[in-house]
PDB file of C-alpha atoms in Angstrom:
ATOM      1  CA  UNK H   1      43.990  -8.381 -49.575  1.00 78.00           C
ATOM      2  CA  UNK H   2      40.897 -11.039 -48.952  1.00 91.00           C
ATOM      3  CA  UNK H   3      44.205 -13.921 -49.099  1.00 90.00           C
ATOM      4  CA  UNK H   4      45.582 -12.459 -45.959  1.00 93.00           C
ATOM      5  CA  UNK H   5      42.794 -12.409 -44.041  1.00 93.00           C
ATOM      6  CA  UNK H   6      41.911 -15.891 -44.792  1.00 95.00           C
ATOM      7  CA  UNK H   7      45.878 -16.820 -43.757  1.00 94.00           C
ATOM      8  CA  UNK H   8      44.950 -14.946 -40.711  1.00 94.00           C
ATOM      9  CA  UNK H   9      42.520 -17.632 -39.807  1.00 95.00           C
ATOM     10  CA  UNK H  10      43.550 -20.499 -41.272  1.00 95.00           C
ATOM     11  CA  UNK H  11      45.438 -22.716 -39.038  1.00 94.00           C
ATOM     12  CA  UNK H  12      48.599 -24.876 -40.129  1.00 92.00           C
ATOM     13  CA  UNK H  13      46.919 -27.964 -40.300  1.00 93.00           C
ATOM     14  CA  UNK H  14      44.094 -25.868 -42.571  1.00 94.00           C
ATOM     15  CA  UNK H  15      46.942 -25.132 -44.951  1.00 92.00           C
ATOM     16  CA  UNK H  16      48.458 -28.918 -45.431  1.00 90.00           C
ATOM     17  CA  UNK H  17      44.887 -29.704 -46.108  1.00 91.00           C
ATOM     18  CA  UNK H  18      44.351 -26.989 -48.701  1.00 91.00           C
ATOM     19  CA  UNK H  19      47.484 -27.906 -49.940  1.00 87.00           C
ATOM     20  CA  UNK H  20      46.783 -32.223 -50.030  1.00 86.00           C
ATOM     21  CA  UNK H  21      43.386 -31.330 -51.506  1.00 84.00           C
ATOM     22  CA  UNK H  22      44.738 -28.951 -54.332  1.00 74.00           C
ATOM     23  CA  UNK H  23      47.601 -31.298 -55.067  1.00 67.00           C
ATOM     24  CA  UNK H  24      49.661 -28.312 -54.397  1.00 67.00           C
ATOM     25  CA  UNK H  25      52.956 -27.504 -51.823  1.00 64.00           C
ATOM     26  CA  UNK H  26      52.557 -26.176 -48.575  1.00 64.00           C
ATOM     27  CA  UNK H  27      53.994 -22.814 -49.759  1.00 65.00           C
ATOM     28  CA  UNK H  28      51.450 -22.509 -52.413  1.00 64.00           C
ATOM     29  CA  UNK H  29      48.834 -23.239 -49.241  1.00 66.00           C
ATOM     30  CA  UNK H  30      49.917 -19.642 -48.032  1.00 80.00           C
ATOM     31  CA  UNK H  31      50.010 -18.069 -50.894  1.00 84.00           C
ATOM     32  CA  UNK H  32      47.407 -15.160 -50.497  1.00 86.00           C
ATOM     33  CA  UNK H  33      46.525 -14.785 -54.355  1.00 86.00           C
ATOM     34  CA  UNK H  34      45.912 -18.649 -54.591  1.00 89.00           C
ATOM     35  CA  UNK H  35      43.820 -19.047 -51.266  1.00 92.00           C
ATOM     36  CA  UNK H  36      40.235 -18.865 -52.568  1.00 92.00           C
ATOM     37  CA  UNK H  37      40.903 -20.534 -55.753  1.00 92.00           C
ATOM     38  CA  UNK H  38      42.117 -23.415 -52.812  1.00 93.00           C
ATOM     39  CA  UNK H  39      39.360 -22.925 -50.621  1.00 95.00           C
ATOM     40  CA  UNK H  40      36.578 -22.953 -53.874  1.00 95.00           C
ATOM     41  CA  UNK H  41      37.975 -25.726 -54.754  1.00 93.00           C
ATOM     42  CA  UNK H  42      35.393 -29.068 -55.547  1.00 94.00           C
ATOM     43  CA  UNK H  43      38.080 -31.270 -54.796  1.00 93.00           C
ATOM     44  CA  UNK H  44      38.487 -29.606 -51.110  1.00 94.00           C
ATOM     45  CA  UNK H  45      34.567 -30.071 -50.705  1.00 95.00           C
ATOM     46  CA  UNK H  46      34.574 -33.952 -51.515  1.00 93.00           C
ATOM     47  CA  UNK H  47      37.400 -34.388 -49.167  1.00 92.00           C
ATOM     48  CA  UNK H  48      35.914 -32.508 -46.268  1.00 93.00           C
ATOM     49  CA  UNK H  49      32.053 -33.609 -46.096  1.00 91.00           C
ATOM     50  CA  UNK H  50      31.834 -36.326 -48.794  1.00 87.00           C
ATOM     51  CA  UNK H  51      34.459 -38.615 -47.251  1.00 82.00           C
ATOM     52  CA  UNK H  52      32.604 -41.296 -45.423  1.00 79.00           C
ATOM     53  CA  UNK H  53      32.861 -41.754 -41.909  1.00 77.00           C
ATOM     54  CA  UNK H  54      35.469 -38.480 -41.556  1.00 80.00           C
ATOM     55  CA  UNK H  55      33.766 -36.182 -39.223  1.00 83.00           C
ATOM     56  CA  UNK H  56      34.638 -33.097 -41.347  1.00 85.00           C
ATOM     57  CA  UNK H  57      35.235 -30.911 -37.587  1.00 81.00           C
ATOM     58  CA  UNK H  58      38.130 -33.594 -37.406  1.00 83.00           C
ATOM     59  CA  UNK H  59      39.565 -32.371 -40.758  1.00 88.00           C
ATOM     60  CA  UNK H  60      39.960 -28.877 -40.272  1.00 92.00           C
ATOM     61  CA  UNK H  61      39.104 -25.605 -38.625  1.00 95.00           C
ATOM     62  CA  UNK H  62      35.555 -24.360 -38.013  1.00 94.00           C
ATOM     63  CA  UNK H  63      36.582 -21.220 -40.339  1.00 97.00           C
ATOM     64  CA  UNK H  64      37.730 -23.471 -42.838  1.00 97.00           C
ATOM     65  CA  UNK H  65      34.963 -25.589 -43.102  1.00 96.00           C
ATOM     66  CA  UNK H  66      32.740 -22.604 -43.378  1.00 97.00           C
ATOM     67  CA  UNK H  67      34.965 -20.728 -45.662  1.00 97.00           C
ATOM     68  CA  UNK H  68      34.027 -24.245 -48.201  1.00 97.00           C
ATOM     69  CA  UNK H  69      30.470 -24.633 -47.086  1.00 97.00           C
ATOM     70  CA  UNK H  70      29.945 -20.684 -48.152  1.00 98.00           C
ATOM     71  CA  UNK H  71      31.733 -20.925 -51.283  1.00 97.00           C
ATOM     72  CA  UNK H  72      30.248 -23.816 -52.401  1.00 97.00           C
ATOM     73  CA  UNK H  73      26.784 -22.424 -51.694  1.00 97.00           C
ATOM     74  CA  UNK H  74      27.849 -19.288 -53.881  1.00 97.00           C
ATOM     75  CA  UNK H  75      28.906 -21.714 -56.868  1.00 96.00           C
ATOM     76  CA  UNK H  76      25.736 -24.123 -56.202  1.00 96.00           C
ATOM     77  CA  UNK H  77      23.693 -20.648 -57.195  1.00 96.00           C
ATOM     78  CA  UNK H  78      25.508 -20.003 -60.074  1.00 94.00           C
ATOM     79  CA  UNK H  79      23.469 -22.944 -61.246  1.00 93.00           C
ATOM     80  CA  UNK H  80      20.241 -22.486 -59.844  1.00 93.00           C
ATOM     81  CA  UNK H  81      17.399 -21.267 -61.736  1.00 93.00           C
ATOM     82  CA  UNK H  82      15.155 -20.915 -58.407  1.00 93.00           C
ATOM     83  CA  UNK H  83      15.674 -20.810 -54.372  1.00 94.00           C
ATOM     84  CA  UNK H  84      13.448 -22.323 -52.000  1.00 92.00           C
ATOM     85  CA  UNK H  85      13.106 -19.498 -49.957  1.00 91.00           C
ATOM     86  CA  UNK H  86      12.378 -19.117 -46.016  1.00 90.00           C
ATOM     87  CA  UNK H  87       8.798 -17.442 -45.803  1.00 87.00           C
ATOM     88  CA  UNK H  88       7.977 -18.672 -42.541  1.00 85.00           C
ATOM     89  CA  UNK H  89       8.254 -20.947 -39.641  1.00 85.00           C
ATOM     90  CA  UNK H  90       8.464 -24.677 -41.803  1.00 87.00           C
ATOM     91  CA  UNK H  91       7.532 -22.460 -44.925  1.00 89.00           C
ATOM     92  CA  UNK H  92       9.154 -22.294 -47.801  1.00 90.00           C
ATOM     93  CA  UNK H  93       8.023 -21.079 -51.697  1.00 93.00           C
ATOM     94  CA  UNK H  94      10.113 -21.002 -54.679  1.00 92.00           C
ATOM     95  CA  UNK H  95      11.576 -17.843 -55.661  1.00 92.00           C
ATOM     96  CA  UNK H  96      13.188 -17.191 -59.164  1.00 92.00           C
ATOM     97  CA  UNK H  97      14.713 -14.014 -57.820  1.00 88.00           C
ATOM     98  CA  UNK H  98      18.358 -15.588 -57.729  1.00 95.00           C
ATOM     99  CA  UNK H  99      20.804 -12.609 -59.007  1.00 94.00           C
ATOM    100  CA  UNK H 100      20.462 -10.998 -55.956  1.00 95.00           C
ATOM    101  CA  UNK H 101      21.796 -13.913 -54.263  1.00 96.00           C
ATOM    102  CA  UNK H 102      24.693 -14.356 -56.485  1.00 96.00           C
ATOM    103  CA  UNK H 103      25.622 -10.568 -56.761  1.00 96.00           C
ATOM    104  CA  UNK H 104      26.331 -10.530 -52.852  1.00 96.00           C
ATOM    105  CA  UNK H 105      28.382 -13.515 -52.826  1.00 96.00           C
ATOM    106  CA  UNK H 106      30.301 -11.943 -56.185  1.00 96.00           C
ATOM    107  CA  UNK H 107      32.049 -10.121 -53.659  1.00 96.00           C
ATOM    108  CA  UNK H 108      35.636 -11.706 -52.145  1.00 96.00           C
ATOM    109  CA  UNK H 109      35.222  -9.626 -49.230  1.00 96.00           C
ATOM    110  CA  UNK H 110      31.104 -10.435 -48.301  1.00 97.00           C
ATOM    111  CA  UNK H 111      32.315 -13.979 -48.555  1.00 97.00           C
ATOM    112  CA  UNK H 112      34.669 -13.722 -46.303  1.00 97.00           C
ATOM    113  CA  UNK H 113      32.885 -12.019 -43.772  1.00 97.00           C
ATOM    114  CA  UNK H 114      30.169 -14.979 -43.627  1.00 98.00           C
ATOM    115  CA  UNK H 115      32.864 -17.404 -43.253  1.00 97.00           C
ATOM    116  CA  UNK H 116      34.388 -15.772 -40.599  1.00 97.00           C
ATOM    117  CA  UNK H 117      30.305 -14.914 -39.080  1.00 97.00           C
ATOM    118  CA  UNK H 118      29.775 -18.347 -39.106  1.00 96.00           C
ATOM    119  CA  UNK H 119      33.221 -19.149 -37.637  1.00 96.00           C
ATOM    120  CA  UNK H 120      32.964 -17.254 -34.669  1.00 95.00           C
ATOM    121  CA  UNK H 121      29.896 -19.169 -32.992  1.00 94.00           C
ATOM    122  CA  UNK H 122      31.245 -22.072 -32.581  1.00 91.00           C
ATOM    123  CA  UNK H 123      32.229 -20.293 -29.197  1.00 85.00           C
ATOM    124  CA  UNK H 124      30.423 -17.970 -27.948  1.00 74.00           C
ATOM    125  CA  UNK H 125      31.163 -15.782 -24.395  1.00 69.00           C
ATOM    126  CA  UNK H 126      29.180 -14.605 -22.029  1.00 66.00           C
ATOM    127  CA  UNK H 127      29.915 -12.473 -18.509  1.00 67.00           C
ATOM    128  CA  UNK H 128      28.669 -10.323 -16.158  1.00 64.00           C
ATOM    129  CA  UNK H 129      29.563  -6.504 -15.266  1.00 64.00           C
ATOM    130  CA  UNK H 130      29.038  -4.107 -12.052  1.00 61.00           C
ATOM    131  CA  UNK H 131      26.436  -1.721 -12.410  1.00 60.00           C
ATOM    132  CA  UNK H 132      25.823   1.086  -9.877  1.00 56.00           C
ATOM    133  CA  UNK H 133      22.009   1.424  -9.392  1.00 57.00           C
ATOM    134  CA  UNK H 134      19.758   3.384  -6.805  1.00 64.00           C
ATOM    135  CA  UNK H 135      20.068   0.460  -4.457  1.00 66.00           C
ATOM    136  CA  UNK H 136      23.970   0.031  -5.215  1.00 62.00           C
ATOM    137  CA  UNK H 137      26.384  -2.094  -6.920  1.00 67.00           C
ATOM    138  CA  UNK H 138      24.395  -5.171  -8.986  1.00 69.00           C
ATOM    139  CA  UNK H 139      25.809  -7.556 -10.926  1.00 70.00           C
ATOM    140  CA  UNK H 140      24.404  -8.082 -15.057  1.00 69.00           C
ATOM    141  CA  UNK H 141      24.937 -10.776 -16.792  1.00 68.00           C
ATOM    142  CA  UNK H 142      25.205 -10.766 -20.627  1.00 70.00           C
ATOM    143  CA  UNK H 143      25.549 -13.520 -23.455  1.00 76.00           C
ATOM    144  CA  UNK H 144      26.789 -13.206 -26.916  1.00 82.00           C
ATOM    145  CA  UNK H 145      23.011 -15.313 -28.122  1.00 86.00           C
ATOM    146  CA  UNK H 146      21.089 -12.683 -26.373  1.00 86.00           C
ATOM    147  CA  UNK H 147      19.821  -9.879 -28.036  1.00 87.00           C
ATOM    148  CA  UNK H 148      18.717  -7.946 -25.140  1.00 83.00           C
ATOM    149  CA  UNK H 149      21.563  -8.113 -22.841  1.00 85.00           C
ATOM    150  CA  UNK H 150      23.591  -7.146 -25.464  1.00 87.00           C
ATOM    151  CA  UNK H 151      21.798  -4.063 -25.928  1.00 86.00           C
ATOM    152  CA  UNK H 152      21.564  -3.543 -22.148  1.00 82.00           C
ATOM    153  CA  UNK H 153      25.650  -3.937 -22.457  1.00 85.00           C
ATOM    154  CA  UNK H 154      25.979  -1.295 -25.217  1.00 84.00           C
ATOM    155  CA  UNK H 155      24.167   1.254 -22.830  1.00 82.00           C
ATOM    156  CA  UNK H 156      26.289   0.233 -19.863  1.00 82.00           C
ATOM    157  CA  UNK H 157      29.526   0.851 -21.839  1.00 82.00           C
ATOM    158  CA  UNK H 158      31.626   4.113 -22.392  1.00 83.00           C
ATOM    159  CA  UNK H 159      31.047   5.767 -26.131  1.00 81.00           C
ATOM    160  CA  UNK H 160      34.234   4.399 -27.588  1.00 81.00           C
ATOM    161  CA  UNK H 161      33.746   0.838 -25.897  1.00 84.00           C
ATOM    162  CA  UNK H 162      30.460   0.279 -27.435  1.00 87.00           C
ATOM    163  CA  UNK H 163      31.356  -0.035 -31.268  1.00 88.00           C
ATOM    164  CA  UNK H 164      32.463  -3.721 -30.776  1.00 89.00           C
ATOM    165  CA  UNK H 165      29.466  -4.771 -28.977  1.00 90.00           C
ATOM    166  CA  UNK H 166      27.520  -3.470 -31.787  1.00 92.00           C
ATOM    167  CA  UNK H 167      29.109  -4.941 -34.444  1.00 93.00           C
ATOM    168  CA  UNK H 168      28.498  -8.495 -32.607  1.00 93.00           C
ATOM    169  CA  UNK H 169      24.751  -7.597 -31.696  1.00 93.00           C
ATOM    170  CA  UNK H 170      24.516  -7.287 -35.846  1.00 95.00           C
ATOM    171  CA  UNK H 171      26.068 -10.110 -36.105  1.00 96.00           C
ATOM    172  CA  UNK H 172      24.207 -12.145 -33.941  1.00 95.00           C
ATOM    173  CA  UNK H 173      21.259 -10.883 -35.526  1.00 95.00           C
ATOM    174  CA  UNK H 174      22.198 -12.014 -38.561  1.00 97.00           C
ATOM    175  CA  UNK H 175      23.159 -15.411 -37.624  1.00 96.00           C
ATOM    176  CA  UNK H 176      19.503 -16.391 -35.704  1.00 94.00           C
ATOM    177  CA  UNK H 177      17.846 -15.083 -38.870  1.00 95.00           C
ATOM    178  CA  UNK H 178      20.474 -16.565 -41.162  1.00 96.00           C
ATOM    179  CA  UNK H 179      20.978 -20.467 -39.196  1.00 94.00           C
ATOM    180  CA  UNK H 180      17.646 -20.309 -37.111  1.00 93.00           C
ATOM    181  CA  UNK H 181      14.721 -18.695 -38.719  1.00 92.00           C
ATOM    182  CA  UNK H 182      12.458 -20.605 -37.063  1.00 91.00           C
ATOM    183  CA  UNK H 183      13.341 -20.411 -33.870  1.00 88.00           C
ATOM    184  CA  UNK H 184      14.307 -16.683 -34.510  1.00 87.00           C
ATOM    185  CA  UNK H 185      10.319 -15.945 -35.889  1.00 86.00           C
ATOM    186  CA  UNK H 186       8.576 -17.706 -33.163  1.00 82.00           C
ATOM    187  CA  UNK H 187      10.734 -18.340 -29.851  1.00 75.00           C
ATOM    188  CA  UNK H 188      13.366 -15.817 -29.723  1.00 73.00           C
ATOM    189  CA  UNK H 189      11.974 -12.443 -28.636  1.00 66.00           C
ATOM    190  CA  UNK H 190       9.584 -13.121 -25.656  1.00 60.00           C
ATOM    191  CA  UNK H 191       6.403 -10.912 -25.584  1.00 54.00           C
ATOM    192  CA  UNK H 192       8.248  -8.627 -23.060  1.00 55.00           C
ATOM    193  CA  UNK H 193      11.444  -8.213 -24.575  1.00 65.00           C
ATOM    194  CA  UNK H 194       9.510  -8.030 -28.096  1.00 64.00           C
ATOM    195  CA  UNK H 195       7.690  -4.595 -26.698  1.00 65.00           C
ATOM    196  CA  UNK H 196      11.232  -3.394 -25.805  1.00 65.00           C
ATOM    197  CA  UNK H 197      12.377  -3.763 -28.728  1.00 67.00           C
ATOM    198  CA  UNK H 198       9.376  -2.427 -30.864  1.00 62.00           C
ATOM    199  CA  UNK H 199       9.582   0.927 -28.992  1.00 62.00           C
ATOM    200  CA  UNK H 200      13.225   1.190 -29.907  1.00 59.00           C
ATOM    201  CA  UNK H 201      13.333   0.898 -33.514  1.00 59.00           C
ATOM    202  CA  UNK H 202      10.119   2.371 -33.748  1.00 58.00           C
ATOM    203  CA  UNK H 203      11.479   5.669 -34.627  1.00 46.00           C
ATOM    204  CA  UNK H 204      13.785   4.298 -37.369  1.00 49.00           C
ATOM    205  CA  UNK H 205      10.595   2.695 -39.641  1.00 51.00           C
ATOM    206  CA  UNK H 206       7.549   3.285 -38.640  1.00 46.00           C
ATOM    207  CA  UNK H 207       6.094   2.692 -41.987  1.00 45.00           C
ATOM    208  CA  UNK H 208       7.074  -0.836 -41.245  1.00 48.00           C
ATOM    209  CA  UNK H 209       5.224  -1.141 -37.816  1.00 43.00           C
ATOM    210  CA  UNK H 210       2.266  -3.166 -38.791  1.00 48.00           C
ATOM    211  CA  UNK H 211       4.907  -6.132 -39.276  1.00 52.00           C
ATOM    212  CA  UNK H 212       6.311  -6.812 -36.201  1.00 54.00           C
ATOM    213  CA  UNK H 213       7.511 -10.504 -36.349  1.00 68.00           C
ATOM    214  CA  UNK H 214      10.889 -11.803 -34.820  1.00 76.00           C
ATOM    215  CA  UNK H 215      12.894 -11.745 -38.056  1.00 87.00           C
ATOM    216  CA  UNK H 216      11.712  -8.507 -38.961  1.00 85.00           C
ATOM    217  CA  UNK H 217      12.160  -6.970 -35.046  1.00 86.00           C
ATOM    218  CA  UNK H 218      15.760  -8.690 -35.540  1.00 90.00           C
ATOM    219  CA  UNK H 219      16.807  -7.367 -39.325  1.00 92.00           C
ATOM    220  CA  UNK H 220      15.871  -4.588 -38.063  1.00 90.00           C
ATOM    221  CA  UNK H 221      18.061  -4.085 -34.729  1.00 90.00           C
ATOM    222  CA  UNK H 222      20.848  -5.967 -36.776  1.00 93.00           C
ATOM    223  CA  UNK H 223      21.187  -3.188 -39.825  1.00 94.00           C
ATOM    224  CA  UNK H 224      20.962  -0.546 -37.103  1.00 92.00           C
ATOM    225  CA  UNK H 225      23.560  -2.139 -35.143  1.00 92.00           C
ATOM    226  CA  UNK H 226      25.575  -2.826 -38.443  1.00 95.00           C
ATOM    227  CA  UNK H 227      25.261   1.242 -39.166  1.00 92.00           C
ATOM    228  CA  UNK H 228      26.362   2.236 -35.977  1.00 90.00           C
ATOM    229  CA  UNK H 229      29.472  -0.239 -35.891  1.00 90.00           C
ATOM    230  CA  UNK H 230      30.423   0.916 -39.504  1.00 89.00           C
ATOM    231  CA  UNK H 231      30.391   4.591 -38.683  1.00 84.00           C
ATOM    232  CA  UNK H 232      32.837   4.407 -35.963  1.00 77.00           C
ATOM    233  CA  UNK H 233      34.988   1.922 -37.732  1.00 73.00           C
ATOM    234  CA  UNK H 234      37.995   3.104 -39.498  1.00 69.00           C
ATOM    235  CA  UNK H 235      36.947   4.064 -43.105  1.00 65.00           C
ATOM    236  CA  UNK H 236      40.299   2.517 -44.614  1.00 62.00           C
ATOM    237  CA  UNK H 237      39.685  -0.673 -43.703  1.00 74.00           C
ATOM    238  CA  UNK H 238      38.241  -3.332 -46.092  1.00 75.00           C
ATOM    239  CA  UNK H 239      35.669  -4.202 -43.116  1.00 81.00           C
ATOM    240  CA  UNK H 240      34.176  -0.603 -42.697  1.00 84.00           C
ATOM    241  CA  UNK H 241      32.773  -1.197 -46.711  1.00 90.00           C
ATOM    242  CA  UNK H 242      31.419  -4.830 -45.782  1.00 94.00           C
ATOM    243  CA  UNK H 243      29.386  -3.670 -42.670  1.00 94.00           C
ATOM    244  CA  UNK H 244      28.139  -0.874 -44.465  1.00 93.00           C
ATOM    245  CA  UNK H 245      27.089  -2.662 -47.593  1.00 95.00           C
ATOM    246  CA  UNK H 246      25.433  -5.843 -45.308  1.00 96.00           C
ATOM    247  CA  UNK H 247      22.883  -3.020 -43.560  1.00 95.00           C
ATOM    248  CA  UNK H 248      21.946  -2.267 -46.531  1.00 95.00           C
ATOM    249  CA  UNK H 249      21.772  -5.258 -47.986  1.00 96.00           C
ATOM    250  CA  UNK H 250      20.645  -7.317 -44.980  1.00 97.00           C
ATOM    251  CA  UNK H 251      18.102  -9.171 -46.495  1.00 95.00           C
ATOM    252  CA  UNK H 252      20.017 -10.634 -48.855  1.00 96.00           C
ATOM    253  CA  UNK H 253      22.557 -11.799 -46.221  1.00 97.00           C
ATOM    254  CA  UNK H 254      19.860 -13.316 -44.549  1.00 97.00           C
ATOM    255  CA  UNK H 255      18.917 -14.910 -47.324  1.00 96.00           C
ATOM    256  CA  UNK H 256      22.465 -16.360 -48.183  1.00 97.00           C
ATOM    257  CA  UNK H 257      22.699 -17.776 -44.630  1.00 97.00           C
ATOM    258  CA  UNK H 258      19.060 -19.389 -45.442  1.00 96.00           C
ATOM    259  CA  UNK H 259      19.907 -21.045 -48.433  1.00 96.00           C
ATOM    260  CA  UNK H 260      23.387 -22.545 -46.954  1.00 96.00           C
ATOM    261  CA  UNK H 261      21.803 -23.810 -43.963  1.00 95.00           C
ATOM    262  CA  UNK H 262      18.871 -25.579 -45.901  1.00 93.00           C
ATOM    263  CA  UNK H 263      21.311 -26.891 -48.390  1.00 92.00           C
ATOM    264  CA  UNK H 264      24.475 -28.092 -45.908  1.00 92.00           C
ATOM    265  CA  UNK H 265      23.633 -26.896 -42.477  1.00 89.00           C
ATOM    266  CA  UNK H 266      20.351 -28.106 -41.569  1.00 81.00           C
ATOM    267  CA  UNK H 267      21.199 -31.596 -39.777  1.00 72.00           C
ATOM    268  CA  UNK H 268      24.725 -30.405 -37.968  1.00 72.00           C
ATOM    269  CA  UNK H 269      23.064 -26.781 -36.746  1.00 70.00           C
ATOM    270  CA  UNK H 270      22.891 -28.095 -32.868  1.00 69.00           C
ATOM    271  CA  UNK H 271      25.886 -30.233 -33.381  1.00 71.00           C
ATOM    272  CA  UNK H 272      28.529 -27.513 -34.409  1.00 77.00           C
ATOM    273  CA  UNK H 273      27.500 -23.984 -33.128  1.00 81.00           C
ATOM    274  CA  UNK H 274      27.498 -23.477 -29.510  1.00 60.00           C
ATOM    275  CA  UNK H 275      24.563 -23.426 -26.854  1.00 51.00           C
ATOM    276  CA  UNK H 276      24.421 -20.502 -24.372  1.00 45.00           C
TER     277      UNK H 276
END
C-alpha cells in the first residue's frame, strides 16, 4: 500500500531517476513493492546531494528529495549509539535514548507521512474569508505558517469543513518544532497570542502548566489538532492510524524532524521551504 502512495507523488522525471540511480528499468521505477527499497537506496543519496555542483532541487521533486533525506536519517540511526538532542534555543546534550527514534521510523507508513510533511511546505497558501461581525462583513486573512489564524479559521468554518484545517494546523505544528525549534521556542508565539493559546489548552493538561514555552504551547495544540483530525477521518484509511499514532507519539516526531534537520537540513532550511 505505502508503494502507491509514494507513485502518487512521485513525478515522471522522479521515476527515471529512481530508476538511473538503482540501475533498474523505468517499469521497475513504478513498481509499488520495489519503491522504498529505490528510494532507501545509498546509491540514490550520493547521486542527489553528494554530486558536486548539482543543485539536488534540480534533480528531482521536493517529495522525492525528502522521501531520501528521511530515509537516510532513519538508516543513519540504525547506527547511532547517541543523538544530539534539541534542549533549547542553540542547546543541544547527548541523549543515548535512540530506540525510540528508530521504532517510529520502523514504520513504512510514519515515513511516509514525514516525507510527504516536509513536501508540502515548499508551498504554502494563504487567503482571506468574509466574516459577518457586529459592525458587518470584514475580511480575515489566514496563512498556512500561522498558528493563530489557523485556529481563528477552524472556528469560522462549518463542522465538516474544519477537519482539514486541523490536520494542517498539526502539521504545521509539527514542522516549526520539527525544522525550526529555535525560532519556534523563542519568536513564534508573541506574548499575546501565547496567552491565547495557554487558556485554550489549559483544560487539556493542566498538570503541565508550569511549562509554558513555545514548543511545548505548540506540541501541545499540534497533538490536539492531530486527535481531532484523526477522529473525523475515515477509520479505513492507512492515514487515520498515522495521525492517531503521531499525537501520541508527538515527541518523538519532533524529535525525528530535529535530528534530520541538524544532520541534512540545517544550511538549505531558508533556501527550500517557503516564506509567508
Amino acid at each position: 500500500m505505502v508503494g502507491q502512495l509514494y507513485l502518487e507523488h512521485l513525478t515522471d522525471a522522479d521515476l527515471g531517476v529512481l530508476a538511473a540511480a538503482g540501475e533498474a528499468d523505468d517499469a521497475a521505477g513504478r513498481d509499488p513493492q520495489r519503491i522504498e527499497r529505490l528510494i532507501d537506496s545509498p546509491a540514490l543519496f550520493r547521486r542527489l546531494f553528494r554530486t558536486a555542483g548539482r543543485d539536488p532541487l534540480l534533480q528531482g521533486s521536493p517529495f522525492l528529495l525528502f522521501a531520501v533525506l528521511v530515509h537516510r536519517a532513519i538508516r543513519d540511526l540504525g547506527q547511532a549509539s547517541f543523538v544530539e538532542e534539541w534542549v533549547g534555543p542553540r542547546q543541544r546534550v547527548p541523549v543515548f535514548d535512540v530506540g525510540g527514534l528508530r521504532d517510529f521510523g520502523a514504520d513504512p507508513l510514519r515515513r511516509f507521512f514525514l516525507a510527504e510533511l516536509l513536501a508540502s511546505y515548499t508551498h504554502v497558501g494563504s487567503g482571506s474569508v468574509l466574516v459577518q461581525t457586529r459592525r458587518g462583513w470584514r475580511r480575515r486573512h489566514f496563512s498556512e505558517l500561522d498558528p493563530i489564524r489557523l485556529i481563528e479559521l477552524a472556528e469560522l468554518l462549518p463542522e465538516p469543513e474544519r477537519v482539514s484545517v486541523y490536520r494542517r494546523l498539526g502539521d504545521l505544528t509539527l514542522f516549526l518544532t520539527g525544522v525550526f525549534p529555535d525560532y519556534a521556542a523563542e519568536r513564534l508565539v508573541v506574548e499575546r497570542e501565547r496567552h491565547r493559546l495557554e487558556r485554550a489548552l489549559a483544560a487539556a493538561d493542566r498538570a503541565s502548566a508550569e511549562r509554558h514555552d513555545g514548543i511545548w504551547l505548540l506540541e501541545s495544540l499540534g497533538q490536539r489538532a492531530y486527535r481531532i483530525a484523526q477522529r473525523a477521518a475515515d477509520r479505513r484509511t492507512a492515514m487515520a492510524g498515522v495521525l492517531a499514532e503521531v499525537s501520541e507519539n508527538f515527541a518523538v516526531a519532533r524529535r525525528m524532524l530535529n535530528f534530520l534537520t541538524d544532520r541534512y537540513l540545517f544550511p538549505l532550511r531558508r533556501q527550500w521551504f517557503a516564506a509567508d
